[in-house]
Coordinates of C-alpha atoms in Angstrom, one line a residue:
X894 CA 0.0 0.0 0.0
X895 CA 2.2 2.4 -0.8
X896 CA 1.1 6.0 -1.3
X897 CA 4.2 8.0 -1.0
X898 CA 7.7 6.5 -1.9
X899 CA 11.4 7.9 -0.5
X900 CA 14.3 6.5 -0.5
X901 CA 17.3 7.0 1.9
X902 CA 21.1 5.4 1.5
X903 CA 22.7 4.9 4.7
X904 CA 26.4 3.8 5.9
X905 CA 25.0 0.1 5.0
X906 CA 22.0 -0.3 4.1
X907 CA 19.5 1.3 1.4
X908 CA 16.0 2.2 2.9
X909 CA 12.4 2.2 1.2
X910 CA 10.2 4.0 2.6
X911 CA 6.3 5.2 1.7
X912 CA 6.0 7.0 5.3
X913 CA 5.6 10.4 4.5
X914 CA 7.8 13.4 6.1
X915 CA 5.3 15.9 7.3
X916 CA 6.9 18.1 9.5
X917 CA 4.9 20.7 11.5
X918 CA 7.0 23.7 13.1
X919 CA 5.5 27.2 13.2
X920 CA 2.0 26.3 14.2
X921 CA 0.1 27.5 16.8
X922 CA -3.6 27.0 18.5
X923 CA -5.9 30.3 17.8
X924 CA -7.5 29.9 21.3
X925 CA -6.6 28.0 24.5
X926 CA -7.4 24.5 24.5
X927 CA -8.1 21.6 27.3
X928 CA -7.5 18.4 25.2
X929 CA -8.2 14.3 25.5
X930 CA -7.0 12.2 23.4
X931 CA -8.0 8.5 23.8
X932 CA -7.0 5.1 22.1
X933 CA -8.4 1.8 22.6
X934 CA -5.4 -0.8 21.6
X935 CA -6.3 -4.0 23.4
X936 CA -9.4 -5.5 23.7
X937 CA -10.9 -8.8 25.8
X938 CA -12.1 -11.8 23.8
X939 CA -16.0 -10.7 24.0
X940 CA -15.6 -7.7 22.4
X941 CA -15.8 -9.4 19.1
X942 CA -13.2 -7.1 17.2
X943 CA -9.2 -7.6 17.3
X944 CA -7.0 -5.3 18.6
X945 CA -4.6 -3.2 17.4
X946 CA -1.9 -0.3 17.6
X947 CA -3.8 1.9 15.0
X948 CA -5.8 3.4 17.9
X949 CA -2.7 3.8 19.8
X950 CA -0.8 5.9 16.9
X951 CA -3.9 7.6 16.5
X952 CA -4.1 9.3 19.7
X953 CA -0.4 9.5 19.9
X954 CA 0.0 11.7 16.4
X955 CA -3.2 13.9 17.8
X956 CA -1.9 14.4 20.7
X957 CA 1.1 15.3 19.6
X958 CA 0.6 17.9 17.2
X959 CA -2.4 19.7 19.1
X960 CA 0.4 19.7 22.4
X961 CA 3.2 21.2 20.0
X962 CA 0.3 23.9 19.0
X963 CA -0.1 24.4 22.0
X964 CA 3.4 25.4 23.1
X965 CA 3.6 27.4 20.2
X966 CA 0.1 29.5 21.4
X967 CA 2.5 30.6 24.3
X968 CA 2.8 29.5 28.5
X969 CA -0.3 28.0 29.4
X970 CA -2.6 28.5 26.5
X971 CA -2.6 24.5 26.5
X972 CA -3.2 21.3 28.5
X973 CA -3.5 18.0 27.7
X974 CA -4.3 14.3 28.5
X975 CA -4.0 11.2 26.5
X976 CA -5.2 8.2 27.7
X977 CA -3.9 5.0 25.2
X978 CA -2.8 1.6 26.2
X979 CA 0.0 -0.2 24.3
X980 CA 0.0 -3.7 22.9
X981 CA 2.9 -6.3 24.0
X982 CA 5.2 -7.1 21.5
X983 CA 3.8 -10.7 21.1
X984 CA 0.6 -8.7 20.3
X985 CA 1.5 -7.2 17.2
X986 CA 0.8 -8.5 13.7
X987 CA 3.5 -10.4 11.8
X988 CA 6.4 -7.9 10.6
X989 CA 4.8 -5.1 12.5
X990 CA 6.9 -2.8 14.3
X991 CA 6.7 -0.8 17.6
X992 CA 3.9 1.6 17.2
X993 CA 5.9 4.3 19.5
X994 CA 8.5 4.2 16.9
X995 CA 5.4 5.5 14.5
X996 CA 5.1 7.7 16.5
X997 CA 8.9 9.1 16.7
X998 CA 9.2 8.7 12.7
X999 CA 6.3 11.2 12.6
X1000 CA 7.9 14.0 14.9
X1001 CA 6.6 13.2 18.1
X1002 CA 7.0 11.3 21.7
X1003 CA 4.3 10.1 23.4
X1004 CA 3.3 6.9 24.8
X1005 CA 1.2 4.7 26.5
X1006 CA 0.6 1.6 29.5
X1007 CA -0.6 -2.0 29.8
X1008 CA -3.8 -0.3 31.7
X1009 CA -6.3 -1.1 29.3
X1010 CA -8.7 1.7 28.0
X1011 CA -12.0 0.6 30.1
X1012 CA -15.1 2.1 30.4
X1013 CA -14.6 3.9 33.6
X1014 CA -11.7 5.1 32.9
X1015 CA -12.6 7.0 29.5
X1016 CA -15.6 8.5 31.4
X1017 CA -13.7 9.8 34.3
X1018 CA -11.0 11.1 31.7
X1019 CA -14.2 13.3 29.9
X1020 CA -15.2 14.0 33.3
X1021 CA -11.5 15.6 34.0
X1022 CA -11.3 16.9 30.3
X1023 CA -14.2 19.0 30.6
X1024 CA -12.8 20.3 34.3
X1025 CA -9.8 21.6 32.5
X1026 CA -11.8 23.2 30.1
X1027 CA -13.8 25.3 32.5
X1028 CA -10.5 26.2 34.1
X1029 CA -9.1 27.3 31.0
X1030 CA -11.9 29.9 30.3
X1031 CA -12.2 31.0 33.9
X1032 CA -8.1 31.9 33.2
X1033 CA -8.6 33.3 29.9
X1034 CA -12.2 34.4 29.3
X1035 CA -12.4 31.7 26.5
X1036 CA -11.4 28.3 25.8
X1037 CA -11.6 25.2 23.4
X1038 CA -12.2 21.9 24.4
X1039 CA -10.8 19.4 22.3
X1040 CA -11.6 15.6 22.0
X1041 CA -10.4 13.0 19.9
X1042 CA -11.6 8.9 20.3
X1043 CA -10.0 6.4 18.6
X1044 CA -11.2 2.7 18.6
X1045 CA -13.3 0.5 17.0
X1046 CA -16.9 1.2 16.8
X1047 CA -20.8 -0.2 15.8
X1048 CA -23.7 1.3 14.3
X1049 CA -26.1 -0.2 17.2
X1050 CA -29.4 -1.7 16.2
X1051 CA -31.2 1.8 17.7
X1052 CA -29.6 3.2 14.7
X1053 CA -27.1 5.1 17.3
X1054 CA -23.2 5.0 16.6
X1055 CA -21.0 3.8 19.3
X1056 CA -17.2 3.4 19.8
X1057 CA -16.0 0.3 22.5
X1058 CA -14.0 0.4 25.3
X1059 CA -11.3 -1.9 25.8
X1060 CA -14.3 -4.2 28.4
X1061 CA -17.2 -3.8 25.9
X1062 CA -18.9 -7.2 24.8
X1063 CA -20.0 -7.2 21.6
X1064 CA -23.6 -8.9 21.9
X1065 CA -24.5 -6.3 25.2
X1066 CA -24.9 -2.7 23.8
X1067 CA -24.8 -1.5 27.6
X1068 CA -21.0 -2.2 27.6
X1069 CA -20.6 0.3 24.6
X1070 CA -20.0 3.6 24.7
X1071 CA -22.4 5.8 22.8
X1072 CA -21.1 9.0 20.4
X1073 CA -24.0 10.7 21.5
X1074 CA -23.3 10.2 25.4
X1075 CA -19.8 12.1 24.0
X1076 CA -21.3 14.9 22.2
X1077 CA -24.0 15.8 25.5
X1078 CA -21.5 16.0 28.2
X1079 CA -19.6 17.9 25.5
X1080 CA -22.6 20.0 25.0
X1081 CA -23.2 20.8 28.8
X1082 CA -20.1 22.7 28.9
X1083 CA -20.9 25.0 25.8
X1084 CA -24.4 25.3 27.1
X1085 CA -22.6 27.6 29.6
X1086 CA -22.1 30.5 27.3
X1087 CA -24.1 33.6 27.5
X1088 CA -26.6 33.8 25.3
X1089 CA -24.6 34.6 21.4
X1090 CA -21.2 33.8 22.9
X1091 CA -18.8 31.6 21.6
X1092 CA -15.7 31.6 24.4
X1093 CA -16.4 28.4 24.7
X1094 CA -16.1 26.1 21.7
X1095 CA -15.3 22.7 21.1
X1096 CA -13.8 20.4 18.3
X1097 CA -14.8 16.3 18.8
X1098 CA -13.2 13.7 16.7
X1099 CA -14.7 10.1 16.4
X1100 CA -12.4 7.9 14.5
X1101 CA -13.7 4.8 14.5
X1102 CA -15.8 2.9 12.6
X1103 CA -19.6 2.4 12.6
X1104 CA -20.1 -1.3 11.2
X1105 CA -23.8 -2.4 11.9
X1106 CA -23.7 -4.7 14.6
X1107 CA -27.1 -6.7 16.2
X1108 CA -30.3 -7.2 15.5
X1109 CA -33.2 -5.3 13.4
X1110 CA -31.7 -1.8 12.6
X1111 CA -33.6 1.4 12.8
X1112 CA -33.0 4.1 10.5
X1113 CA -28.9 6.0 11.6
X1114 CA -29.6 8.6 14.4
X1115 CA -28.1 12.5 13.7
X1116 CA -26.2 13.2 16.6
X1117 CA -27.5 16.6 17.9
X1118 CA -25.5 19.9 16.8
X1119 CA -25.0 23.3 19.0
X1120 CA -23.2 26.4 18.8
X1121 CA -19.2 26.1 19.3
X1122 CA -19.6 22.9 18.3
X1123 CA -17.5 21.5 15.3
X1124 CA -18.3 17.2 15.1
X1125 CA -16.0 15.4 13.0
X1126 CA -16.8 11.6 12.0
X1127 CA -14.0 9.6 10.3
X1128 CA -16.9 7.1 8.6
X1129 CA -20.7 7.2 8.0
X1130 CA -23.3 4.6 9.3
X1131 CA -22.2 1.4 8.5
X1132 CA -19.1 2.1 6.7
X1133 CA -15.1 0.9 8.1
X1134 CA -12.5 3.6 8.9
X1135 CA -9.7 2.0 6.6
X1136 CA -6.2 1.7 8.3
X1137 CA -3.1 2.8 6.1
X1138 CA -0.2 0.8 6.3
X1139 CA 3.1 2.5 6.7
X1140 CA 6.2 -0.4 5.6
X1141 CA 10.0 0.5 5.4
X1142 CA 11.9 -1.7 3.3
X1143 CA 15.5 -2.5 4.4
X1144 CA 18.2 -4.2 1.9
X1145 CA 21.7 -4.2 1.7
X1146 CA 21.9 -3.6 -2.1
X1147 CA 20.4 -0.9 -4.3
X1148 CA 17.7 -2.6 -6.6
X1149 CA 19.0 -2.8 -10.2
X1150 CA 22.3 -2.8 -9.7
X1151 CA 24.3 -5.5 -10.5
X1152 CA 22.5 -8.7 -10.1
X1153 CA 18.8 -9.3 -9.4
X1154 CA 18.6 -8.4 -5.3
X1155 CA 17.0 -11.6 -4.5
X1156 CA 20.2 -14.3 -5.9
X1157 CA 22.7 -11.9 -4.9
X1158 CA 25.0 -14.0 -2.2
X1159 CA 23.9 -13.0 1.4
X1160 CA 21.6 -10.7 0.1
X1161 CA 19.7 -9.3 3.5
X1162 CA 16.2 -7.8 2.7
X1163 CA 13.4 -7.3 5.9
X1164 CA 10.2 -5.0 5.7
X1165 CA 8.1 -3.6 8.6
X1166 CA 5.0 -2.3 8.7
X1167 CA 2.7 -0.8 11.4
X1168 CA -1.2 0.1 10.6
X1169 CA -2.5 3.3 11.3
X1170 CA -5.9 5.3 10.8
X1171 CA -6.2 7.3 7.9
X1172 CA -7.6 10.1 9.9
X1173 CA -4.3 11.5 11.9
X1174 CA -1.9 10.8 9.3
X1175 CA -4.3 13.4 6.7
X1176 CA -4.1 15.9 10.2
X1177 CA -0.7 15.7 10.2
X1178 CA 0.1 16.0 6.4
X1179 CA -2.2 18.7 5.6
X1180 CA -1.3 20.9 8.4
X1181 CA 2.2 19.9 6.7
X1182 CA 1.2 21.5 3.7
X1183 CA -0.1 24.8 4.6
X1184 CA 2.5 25.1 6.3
X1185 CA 4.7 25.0 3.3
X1186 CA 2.3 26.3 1.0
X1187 CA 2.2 30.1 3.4
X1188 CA 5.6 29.8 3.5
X1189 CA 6.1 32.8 5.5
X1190 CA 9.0 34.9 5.9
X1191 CA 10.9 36.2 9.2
X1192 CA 8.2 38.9 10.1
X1193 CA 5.3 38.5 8.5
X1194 CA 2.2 38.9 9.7
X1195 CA 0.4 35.7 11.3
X1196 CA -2.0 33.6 9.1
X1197 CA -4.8 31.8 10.3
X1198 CA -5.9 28.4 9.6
X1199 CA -9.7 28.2 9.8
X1200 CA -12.4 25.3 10.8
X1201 CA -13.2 25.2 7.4
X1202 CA -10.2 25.5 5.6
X1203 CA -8.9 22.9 8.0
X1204 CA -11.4 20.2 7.7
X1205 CA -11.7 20.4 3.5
X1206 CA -7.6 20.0 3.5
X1207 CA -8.0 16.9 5.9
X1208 CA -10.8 15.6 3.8
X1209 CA -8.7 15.8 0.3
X1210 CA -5.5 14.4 1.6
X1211 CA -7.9 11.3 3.5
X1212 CA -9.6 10.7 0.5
X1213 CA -6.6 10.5 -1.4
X1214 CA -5.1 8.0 0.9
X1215 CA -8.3 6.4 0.7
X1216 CA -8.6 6.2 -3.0
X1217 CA -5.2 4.0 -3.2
X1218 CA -6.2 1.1 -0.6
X1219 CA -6.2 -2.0 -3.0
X1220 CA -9.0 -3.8 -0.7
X1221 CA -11.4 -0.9 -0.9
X1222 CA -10.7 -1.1 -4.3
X1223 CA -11.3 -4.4 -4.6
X1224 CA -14.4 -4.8 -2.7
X1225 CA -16.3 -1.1 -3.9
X1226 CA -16.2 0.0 -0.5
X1227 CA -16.2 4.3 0.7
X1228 CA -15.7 5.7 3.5
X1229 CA -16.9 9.6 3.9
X1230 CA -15.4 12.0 6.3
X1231 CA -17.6 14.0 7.4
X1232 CA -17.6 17.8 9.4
X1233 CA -20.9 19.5 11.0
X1234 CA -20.3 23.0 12.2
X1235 CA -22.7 25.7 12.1
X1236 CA -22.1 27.7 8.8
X1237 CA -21.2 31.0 10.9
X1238 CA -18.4 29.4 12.7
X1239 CA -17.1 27.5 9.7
X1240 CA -14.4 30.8 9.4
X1241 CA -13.5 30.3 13.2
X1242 CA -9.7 30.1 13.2
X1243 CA -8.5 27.0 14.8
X1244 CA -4.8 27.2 14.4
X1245 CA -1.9 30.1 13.3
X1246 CA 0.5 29.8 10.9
X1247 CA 3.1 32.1 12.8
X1248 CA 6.3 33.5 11.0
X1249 CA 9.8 31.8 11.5
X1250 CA 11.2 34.7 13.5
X1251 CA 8.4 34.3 16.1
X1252 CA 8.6 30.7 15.9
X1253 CA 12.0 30.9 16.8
X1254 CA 12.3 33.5 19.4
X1255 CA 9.3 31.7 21.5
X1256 CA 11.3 28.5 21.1
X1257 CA 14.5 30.2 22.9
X1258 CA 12.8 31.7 25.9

C-alpha cells in the first residue's frame, strides 16, 4: 500500500520507505485549548473485534501535534491528557513494528501503558477533560475543548453510533459507549455560554468505525448539533474507517544494480509495517502543507488556519489516501469523512500559521 515512496542510502544499508515526512513547526492554536485524546489498543475476547496499535498511533500523532500547537500559542494557553494503552510485542501483527516508533518517525513522543482503556476510565477522563476546560476559560475568558476517540466502533441496532471500550462485549450494547453520550457532556459545557457567545467552543473527533452490529436496525440517528460545536466523524453509518499501512523496506543492495537483489549471495532484505488510521496521518500532512504552502518569511504577519479551511484540507489528503487502498478497491467499499459545524463558525480560526522569526524566538525563551 504504498502511497508515498522515498528512499534514503545509509552507511550500509539502502532504505524504502512510503512514510511520508510531514513536518509541523510554526504552528500555533488560535484559542486555549483543554484536550483528550484517547486510544483503545487492546481489547478482551468478548468484544468481538481484534486489537490493534492503529488506535494507539492515533491518539499519539493527535496528541502530539495539538500539544506542539499548543506550546507554540504561548505558556499556558494548552493542557493535555492522553489516555492510550500499548500492545505487547507478542501482540503485534507479523512484521509489525513498535507503534511508539510511528510515532517518533512522525515527529513526536508520546506513549502509552498495559492499563487497558475501560469504560470507567474514558468517562472519568471526559469528566476531567471537561474540568480543564472550565479552568481554562475562567483563566482566559475563552477556551476550546478538544476531544479525539480512537477505537473500534458499531452502528447499534437503535440506529445510534457507538465506539467500544477496551471491556465492551460485543452482543451487550450496555457495555458500549455511545457518540452521543460524547457529544452531551460535550454540550453541557458550551451550554454555559451567555446567550450569542462563543468563548467556549469545542472540536470532537470520532475515528472509529460504525459497522452495523445486532439485530433489526432502525433508521442512523443524527447526533445533535450546538453552537461552538464542530463534530467530526471519520466514517458514515455502517461504513469501516480504513487503516493505512506504513512499511519500510530494508536491503543491503540498491535494486538494479548489478544482479537481481533476490540471488545476490547473502543478500539481506526485511520489511516492517505498522497500521494506522487514515484520519491522523491526513491531520498531520495537511497541516504539513499549509504550512509549506504560506511559507512565511521572518516577520510577516500571522495567518490563520480556519475550521473550514482545515477540515476540506484533511478531507482531500484522506480521501486521497483512501482512493489508493487495494482492498477498498477491490471490494467497492467508501468511507466519507464527514464535518458539522454551524455555517457561521465554519471561518473560526483553529490554528496560526506564525512567522519563523516568532517561531524561533518563542522556542528560545
Amino acid at each position: 500500500m504504498h502511497y508515498e515512496h522515498t528512499e534514503t542510502v545509509g552507511p550500509a544499508p539502502y532504505v524504502y520507505s512510503n512514510m511520508p515526512e510531514c513536518r509541523i513547526r510554526g504552528l500555533a492554536l488560535s484559542t486555549p485549548t483543554a484536550a483528550l485524546f484517547i486510544g483503545v489498543s487492546g481489547y478482551g475476547a468478548n468484544a468481538g473485534v481484534f486489537s490493534t496499535p492503529a488506535h494507539f498511533i492515533g491518539a499519539n500523532l493527535f496528541a502530539g501535534l495539538f500539544g506542539r500547537a499548543g506550546d507554540e500559542a504561548g505558556p499556558q494557553m494548552y493542557s493535555g491528557t492522553t489516555i492510550t494503552d500499548i500492545l505487547p510485542v507478542n501482540q503485534l501483527p507479523e512484521g509489525g513494528t513498535d507503534p511508539m516508533n510511528v510515532v517518533r518517525v512522525m515527529g513526536f513522543g508520546g506513549g502509552g501503558t498495559g492499563e487497558p482503556v475501560r469504560r470507567a476510565r474514558i468517562q472519568q477522563a471526559l469528566s476531567d477533560a471537561i474540568a480543564s476546560a472550565e479552568r481554562t476559560y475562567e483563566k482566559h475568558g475563552r477556551a476550546q475543548l478538544v476531544v479525539y476517540i480512537a477505537a473500534h466502533g458499531f452502528l447499534g441496532p437503535d440506529g445510534q453510533p457507538y465506539f467500544l471500550p477496551a471491556d465492551a462485549v460485543a452482543d451487550d450494547i450496555a457495555t458500549w459507549m455511545s457518540y452521543r453520550a460524547v457529544v452531551e457532556a460535550v454540550q453541557a459545557f458550551l451550554g454555559r455560554n451567555p446567550q450569542g457567545s462563543l468563548d467556549r467552543t469545542a472540536v470532537v473527533i470520532f475515528d472509529t468505525c460504525q459497522n452495523r452490529h445486532g439485530g433489526a436496525q432502525m433508521k442512523p440517528v443524527k447526533l445533535p448539533s450546538s453552537p461552538g460545536l464542530t463534530l467530526v466523524q471519520s466514517a458514515a453509518p455502517g461504513q469501516y474507517a480504513w487503516h493505512w499501512t506504513g512499511m519500510n523496506t530494508i536491503t543491503n543492495q540498491q535494486p538494479g544494480f548489478g544482479l537481481d537483489p533476490l540471488h545476490e549471495p547473502g543478500f539481506k532484505m526485511r520489511t516492517i509495517s505498522a497500521t494506522m488510521s487514515v484520519l491522523p496521518l491526513a491531520n498531520q500532512c495537511s497541516l504539513s502543507d499549509a504550512l509549506k504552502a504560506r511559507d512565511l518569511k521572518p516577520g510577516a504577519a500571522d495567518q490563520a488556519i480556519t475550521v473550514q479551511d482545515w477540515f476540506a484540507a484533511v478531507k482531500s489528503k484522506a480521501d486521497a489516501y483512501l482512493a489508493q487502498i487495494p482492498e477498498m478497491k477491490a471490494l467497492g467499499r467508501s468511507q466519507e469523512i464527514s464535518v458539522t459545524v454551524p455555517q457561521s463558525e465554519a471561518a473560526r480560526p483553529l490554528f496560526v500559521v506564525k512567522s519563523p522569526q516568532v517561531a524561533d524566538d518563542r522556542a528560545a525563551k
